[in-house]
Short mmCIF file of C-alpha atoms and ligand atoms in Angstrom, two decimals:
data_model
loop_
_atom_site.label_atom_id
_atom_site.label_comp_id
_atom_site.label_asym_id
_atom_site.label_seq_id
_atom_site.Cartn_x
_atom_site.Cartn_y
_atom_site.Cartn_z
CA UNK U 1 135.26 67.76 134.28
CA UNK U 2 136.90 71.02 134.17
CA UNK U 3 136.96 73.22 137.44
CA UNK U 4 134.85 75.77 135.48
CA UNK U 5 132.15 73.76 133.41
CA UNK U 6 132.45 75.50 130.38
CA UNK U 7 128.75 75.94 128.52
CA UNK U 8 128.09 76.57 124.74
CA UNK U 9 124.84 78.48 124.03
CA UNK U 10 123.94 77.36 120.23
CA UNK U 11 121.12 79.78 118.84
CA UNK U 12 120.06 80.36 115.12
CA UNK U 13 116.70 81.69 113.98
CA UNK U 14 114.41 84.65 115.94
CA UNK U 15 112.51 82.55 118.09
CA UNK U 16 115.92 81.52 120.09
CA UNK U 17 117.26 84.91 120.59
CA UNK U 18 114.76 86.09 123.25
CA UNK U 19 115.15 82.53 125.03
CA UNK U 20 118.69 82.40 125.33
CA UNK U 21 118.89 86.09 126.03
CA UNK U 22 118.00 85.89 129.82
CA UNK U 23 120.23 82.60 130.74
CA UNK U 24 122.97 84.35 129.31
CA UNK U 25 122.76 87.03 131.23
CA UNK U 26 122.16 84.75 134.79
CA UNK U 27 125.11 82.91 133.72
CA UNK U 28 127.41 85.57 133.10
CA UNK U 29 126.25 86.82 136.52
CA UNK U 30 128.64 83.61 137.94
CA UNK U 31 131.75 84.42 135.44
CA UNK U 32 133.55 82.24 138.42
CA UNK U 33 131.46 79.27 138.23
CA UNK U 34 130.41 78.81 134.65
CA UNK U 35 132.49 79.71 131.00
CA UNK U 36 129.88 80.62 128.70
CA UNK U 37 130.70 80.55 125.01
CA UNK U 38 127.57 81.53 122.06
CA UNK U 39 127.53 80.16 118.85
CA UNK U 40 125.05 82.01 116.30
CA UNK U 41 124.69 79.20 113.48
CA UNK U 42 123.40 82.06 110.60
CA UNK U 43 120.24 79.90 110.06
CA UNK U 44 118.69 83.79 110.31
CA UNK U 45 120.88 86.39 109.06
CA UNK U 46 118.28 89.13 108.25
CA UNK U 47 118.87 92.93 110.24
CA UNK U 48 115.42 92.35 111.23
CA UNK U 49 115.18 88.78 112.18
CA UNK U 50 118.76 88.58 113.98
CA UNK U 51 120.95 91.40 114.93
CA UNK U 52 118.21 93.88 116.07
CA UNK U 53 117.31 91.47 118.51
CA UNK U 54 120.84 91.03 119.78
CA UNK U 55 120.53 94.94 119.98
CA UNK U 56 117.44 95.07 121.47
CA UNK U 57 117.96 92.50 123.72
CA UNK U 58 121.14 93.68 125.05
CA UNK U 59 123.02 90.74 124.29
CA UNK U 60 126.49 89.81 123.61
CA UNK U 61 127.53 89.26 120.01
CA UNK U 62 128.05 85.94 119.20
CA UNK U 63 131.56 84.67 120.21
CA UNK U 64 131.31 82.40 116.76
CA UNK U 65 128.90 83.16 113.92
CA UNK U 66 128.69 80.07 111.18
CA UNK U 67 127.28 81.79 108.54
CA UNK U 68 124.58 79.19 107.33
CA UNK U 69 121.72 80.81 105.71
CA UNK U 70 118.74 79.54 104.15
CA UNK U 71 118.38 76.30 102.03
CA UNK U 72 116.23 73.17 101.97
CA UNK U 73 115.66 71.63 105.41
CA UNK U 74 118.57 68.75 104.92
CA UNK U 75 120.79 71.50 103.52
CA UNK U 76 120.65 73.83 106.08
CA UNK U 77 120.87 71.11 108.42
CA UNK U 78 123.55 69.21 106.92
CA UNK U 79 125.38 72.80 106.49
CA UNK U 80 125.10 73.75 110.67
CA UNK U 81 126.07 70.36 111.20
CA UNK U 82 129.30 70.24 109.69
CA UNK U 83 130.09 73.66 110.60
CA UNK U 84 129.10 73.49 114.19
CA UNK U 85 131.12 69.95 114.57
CA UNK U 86 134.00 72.08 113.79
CA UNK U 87 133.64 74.58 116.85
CA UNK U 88 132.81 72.37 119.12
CA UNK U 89 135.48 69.94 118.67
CA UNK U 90 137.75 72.95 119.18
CA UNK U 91 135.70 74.34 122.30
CA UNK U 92 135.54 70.76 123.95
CA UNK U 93 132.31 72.26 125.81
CA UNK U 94 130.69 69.90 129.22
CA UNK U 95 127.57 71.29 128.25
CA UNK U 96 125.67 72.56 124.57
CA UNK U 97 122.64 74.28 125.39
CA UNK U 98 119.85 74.52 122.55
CA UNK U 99 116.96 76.09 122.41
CA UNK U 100 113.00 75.59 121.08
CA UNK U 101 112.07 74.10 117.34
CA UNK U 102 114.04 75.08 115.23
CA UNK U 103 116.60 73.44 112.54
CA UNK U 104 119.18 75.18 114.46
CA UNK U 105 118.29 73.29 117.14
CA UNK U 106 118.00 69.79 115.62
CA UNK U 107 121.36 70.34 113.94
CA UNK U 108 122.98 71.18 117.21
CA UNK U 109 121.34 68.12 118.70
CA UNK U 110 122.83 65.77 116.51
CA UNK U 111 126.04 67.07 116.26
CA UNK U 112 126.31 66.88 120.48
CA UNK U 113 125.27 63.04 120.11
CA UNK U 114 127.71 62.10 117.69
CA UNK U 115 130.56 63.64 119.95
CA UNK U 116 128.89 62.68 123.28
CA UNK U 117 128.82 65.91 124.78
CA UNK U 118 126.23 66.60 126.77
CA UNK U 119 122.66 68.68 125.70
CA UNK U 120 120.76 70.83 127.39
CA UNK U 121 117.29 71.67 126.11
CA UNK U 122 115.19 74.77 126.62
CA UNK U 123 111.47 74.71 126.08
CA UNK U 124 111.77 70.47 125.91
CA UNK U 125 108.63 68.32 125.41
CA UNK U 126 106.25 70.28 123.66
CA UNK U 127 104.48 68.34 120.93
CA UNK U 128 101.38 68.95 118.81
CA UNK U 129 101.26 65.79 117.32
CA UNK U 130 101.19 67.02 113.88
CA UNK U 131 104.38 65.28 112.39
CA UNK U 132 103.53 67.59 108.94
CA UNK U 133 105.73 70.63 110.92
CA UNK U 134 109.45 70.40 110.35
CA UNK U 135 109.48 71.85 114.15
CA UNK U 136 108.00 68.25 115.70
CA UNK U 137 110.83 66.21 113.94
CA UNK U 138 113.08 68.58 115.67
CA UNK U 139 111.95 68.71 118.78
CA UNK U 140 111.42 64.76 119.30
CA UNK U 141 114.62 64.16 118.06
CA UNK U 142 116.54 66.95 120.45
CA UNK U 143 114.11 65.80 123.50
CA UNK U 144 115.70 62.44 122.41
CA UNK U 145 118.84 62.87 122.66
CA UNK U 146 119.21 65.89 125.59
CA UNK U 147 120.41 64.64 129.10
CA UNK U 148 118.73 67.64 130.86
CA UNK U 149 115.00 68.70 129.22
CA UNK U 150 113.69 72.50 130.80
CA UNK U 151 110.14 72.21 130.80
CA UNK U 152 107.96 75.12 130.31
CA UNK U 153 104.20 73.63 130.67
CA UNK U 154 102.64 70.93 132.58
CA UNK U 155 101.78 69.51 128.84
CA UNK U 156 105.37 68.95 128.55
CA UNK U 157 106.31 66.82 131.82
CA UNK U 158 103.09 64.47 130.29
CA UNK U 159 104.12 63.85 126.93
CA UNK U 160 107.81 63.13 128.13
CA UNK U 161 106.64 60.87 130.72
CA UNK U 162 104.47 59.13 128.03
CA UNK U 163 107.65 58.72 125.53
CA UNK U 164 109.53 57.17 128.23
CA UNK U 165 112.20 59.80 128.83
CA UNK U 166 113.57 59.46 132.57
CA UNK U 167 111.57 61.49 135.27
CA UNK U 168 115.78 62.60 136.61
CA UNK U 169 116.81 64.09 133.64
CA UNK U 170 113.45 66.67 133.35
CA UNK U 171 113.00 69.44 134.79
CA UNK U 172 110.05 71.84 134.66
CA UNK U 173 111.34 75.24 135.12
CA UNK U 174 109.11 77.33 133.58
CA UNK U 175 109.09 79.44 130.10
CA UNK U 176 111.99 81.46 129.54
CA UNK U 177 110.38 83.41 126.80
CA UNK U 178 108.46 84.74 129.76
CA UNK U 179 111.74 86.15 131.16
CA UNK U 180 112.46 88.42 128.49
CA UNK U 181 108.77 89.66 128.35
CA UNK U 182 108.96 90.48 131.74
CA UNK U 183 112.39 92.31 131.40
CA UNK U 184 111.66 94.32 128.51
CA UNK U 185 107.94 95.30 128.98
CA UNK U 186 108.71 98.15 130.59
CA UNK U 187 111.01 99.48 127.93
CA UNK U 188 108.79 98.26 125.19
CA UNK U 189 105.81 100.11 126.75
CA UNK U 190 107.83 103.77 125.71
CA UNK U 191 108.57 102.69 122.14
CA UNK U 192 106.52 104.71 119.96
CA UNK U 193 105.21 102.58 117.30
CA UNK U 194 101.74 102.97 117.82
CA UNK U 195 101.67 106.91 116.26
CA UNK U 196 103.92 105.71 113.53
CA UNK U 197 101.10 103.52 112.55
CA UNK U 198 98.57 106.17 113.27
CA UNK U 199 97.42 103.34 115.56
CA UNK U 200 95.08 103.39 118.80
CA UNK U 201 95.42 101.67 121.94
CA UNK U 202 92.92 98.51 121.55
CA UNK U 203 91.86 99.66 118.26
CA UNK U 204 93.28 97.61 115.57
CA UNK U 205 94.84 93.63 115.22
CA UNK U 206 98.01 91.83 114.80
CA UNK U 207 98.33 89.29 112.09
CA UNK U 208 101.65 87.44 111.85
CA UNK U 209 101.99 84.42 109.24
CA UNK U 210 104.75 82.23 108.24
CA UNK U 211 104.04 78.57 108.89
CA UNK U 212 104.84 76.94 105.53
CA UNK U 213 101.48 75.02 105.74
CA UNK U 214 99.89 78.93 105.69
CA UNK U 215 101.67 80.39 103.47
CA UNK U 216 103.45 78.02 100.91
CA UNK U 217 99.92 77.01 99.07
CA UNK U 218 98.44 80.00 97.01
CA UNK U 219 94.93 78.52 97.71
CA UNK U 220 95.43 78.61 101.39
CA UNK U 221 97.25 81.55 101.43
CA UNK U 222 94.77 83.36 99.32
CA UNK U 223 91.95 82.57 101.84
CA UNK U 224 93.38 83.62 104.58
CA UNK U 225 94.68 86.79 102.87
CA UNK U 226 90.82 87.41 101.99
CA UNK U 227 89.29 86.60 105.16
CA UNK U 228 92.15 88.57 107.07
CA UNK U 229 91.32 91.82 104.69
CA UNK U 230 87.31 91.43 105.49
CA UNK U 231 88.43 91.98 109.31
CA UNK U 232 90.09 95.17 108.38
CA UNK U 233 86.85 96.17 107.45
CA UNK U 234 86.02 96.25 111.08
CA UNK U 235 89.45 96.95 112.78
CA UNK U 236 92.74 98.29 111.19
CA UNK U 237 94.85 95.08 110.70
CA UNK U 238 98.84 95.63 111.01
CA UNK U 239 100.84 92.92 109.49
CA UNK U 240 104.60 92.96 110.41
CA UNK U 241 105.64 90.09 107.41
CA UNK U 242 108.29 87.33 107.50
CA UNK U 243 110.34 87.43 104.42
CA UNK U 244 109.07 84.26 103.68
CA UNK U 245 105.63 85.31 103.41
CA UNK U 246 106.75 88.26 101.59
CA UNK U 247 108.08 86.33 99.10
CA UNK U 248 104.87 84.28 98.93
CA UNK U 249 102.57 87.05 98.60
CA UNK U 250 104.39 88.53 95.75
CA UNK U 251 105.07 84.97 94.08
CA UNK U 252 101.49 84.57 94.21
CA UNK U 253 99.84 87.87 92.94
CA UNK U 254 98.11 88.50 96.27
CA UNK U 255 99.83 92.02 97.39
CA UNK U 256 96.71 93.39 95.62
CA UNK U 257 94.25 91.64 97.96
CA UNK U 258 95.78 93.62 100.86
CA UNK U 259 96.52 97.28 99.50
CA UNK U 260 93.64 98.94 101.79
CA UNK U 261 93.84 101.61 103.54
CA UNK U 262 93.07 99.73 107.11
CA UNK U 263 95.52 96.84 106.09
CA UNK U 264 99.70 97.58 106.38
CA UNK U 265 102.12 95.34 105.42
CA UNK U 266 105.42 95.85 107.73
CA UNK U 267 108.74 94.98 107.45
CA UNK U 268 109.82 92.20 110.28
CA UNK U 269 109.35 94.31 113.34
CA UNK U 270 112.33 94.27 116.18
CA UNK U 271 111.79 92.83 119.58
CA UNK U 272 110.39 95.92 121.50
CA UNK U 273 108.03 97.51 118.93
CA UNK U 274 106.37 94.08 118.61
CA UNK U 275 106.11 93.72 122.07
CA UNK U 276 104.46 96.72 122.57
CA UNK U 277 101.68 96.31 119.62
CA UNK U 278 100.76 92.60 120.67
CA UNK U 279 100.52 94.52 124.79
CA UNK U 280 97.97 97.34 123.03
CA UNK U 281 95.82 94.97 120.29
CA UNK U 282 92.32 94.27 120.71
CA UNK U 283 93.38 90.96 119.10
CA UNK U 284 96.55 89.36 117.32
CA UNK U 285 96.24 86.44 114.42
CA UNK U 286 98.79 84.61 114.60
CA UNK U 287 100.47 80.87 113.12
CA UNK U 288 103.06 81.11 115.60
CA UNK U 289 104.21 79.77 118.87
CA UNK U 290 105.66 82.07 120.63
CA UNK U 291 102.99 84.79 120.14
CA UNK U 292 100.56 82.17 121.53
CA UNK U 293 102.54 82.18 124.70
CA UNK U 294 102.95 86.30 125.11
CA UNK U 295 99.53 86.57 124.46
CA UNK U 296 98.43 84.71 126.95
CA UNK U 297 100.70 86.18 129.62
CA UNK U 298 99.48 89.45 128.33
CA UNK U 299 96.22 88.39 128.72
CA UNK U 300 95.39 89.36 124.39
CA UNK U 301 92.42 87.65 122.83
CA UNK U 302 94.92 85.58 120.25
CA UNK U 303 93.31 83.43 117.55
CA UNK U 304 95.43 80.61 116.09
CA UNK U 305 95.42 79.87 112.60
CA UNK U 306 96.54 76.22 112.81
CA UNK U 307 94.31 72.94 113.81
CA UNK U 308 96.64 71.68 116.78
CA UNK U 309 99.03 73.50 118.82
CA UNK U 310 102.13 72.48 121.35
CA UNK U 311 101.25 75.38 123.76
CA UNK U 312 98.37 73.57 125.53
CA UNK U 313 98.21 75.79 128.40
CA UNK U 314 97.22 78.93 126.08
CA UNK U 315 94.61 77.11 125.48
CA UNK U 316 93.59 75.59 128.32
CA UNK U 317 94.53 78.69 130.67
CA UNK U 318 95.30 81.43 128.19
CA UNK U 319 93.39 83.56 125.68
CA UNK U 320 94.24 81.18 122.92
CA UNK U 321 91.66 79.88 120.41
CA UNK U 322 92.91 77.49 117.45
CA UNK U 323 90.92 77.82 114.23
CA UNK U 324 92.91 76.43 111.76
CA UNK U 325 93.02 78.01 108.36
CA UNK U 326 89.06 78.43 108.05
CA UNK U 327 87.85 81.61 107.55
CA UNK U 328 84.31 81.14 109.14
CA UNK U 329 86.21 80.25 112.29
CA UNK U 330 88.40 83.03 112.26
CA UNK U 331 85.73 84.92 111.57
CA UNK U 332 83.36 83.75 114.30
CA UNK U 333 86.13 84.45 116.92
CA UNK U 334 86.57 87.94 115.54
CA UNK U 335 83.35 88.74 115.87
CA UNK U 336 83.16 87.46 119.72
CA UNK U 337 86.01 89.83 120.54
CA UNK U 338 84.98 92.61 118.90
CA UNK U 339 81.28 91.92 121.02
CA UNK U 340 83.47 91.85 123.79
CA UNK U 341 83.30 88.67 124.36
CA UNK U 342 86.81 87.57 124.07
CA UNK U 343 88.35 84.83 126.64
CA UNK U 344 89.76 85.97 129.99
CA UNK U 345 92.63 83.67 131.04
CA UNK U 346 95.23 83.60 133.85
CA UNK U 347 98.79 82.80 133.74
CA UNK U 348 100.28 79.60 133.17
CA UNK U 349 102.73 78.14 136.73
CA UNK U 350 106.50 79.65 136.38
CA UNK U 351 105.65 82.03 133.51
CA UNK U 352 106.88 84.07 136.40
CA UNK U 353 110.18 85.79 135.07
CA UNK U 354 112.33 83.70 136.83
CA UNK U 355 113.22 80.79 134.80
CA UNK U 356 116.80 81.33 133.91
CA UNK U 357 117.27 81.24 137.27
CA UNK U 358 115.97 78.33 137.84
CA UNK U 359 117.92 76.97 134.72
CA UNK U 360 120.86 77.76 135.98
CA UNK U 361 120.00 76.32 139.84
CA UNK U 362 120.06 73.00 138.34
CA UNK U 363 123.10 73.30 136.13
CA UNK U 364 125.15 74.10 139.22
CA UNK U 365 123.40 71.27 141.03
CA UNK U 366 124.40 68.87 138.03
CA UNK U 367 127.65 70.56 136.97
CA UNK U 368 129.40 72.40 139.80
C1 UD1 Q 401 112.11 79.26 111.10
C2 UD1 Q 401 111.72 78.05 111.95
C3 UD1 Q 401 110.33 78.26 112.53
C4 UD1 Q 401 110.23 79.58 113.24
C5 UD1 Q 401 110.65 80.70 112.30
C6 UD1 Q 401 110.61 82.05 112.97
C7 UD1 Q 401 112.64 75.92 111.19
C8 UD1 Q 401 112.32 74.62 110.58
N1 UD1 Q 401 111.67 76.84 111.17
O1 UD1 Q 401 111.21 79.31 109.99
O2 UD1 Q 401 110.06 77.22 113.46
O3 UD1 Q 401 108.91 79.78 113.68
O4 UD1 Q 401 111.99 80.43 111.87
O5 UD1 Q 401 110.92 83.06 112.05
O6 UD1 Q 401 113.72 76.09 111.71
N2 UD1 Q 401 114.71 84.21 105.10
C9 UD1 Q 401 115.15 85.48 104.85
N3 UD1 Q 401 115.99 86.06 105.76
C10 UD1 Q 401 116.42 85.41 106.86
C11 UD1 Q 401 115.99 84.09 107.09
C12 UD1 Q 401 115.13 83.51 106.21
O7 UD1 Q 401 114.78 86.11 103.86
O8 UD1 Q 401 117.18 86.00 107.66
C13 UD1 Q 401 113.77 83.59 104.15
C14 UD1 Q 401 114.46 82.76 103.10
O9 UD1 Q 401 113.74 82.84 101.92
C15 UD1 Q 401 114.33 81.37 103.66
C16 UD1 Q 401 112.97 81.42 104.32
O10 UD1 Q 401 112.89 82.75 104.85
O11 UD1 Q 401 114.44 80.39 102.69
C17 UD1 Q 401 112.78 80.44 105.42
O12 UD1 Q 401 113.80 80.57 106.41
P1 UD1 Q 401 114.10 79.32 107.39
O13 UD1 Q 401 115.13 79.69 108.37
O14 UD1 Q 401 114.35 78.09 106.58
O15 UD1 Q 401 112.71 79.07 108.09
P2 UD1 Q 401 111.61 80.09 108.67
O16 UD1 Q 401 110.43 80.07 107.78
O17 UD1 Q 401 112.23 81.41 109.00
#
């Protein structure tokens, strides 16, 4: 090994941008102990879903950008696969660090196995068992083949444990997601996209949507979008809306089904603005992972509209409920929240803030 290790940060779609945000930063703090190289594979390429987060989260641009874009799943893989083999044959990295679920992230995995360099994976063992989500393939496969696995939940160390992977190469060092919340709250707090909304503190809900299981089916999709417009009638429901789901909802005729006046349709919101409306709901409806986690260090009522989820401990600690895609559920759990009965919660062990450094404690204990 090199006297400097020199590390390659591989990120792709949203979701990655606020994890690999704060170990950046902690290793650029040591610019005399670590070389630290980003690779943005294009997988999102969207203002919205990409650069105002690099904005927004005061990182550095990418030092490579691949250009992917969207495509099947085995294109897009395929695509980062041969492009990223590229780079990192010419970087010659000790150490690829990926992040989450993503295809990004399965694509990276792969590519580090076939040239034996060593992975790194951030937010490693999470499963919900549910082999129907494109994100389970990818994260078995990357837990599989990383040499060191950051933990975020107890959930985690168990399920690696029970698929055999070595007890020395895991390490539970709590959710970097958290990091970022923690960092940026403060800012996020000032941002004023509450009065742009015409929006009150605890007076309206979140919905976000995208899972392809949600959203793909018109009948599904058309349920939800029905049930989710009968809780505007109660509280003003702000939907910030994935492109995907866009695309859906026009596909499908059911833009009509939401044009009320207490139901908005956003663009994608950036980091900060979203931040701040999950930190003032009443409530947020959600299919996706990462809002199950902020919630639940925010200590927001969040409803979950899938049957299983990875994040056990917003479940089992948080203010997470899961209620699938019926609307009787959903509706039940609105109806406790809005009686003030919503769940309480605490907050999960090392969603503290401090992960990246403990990230990074190990990588100089394994690399340095
Ligand atoms: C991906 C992740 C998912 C994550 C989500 C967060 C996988 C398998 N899925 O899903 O785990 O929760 O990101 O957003 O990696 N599109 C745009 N602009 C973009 C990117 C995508 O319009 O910048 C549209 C395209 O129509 C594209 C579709 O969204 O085909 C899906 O994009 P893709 O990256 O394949 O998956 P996501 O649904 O975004």
């Amino acid at each position: 090994m090199r006297a400097k290790p020199k590390i390659v940060l591989v990120v792709g779609a949203r979701p990655n941008f606020m994890k690999a945000s704060p170990l950046m930063k902690e290793l650029q703090r040591e610019p005399r102990a670590f070389d630290t190289v980003l690779i943005h594979t294009g997988q999102h390429y969207d203002h919205n879903l990409s650069q105002l987060f690099f904005e927004q989260l005061g990182m550095p641009q990418p030092d490579s950008y691949l250009g992917v874009g969207s495509g099947s799943h085995a294109h897009q893989t395929a695509r980062i696969m041969v492009e990223l083999e590229k780079e990192l044959i010419q970087l010659d990295p000790d150490l690829v660090i990926v992040f989450g679920d993503v295809n990004s992230t399965l694509a990276a995995s792969l590519v580090c196995a076939k040239l034996c360099v060593r992975l790194g994976h951030v937010e490693a063992g999470l499963r919900s068992f549910d082999n129907t989500m494109p994100e389970e393939i990818n994260r078995i496969v990357t837990d599989r083949l990383s040499d060191y696995l950051f933990v975020t939940e107890n959930a985690g160390l168990v399920n690696l444990r029970n698929e055999g992977i070595a007890d020395h190469r895991v390490f539970f060092t709590g959710n970097i997601m958290i990091d970022s919340l923690v960092n940026h709250l403060k800012a996020a707090r000032e941002v004023g996209v509450l009065g742009r909304y015409s929006l009150e503190p605890q007076g309206y809900a979140v919905l976000t949507m995208h899972r392809p299981s949600n959203v793909d089916d018109p009948d599904v999709l058309g349920r939800l979008m029905k049930c989710t417009a009968e809780i505007s009638e109660r509280i003003p429901v702000v939907f910030p809306c994935h492109p995907r789901t866009s695309k859906r909802l026009e596909q499908f005729g059911l833009l009509e089904t939401c044009q009320r006046e207490n139901f908005r349709i956003l663009e994608p919101l950036g980091y900060l603005d979203f931040l701040k409306l999950q930190a003032e709901a009443r409530m947020v409806l959600t299919d996706s992972g990462g809002i199950q986690e902020e919630t639940t260090y925010l200590g927001i009522p969040c409803i979950t509209i899938r049957s299983t989820t990875e994040l056990l401990a917003t479940v089992e600690e948080g203010t997470n409920t899961l209620c699938g895609s019926d609307p009787d559920k959903i509706l039940a759990v609105v109806n406790d929240i809005l009686e003030g009965n919503s769940r309480r919660g605490r907050i999960p062990d090392l969603w503290d803030g401090a992960t990246a450094g403990r990230i990074v404690d190990v990588l100089r204990d394994k690399m340095l």
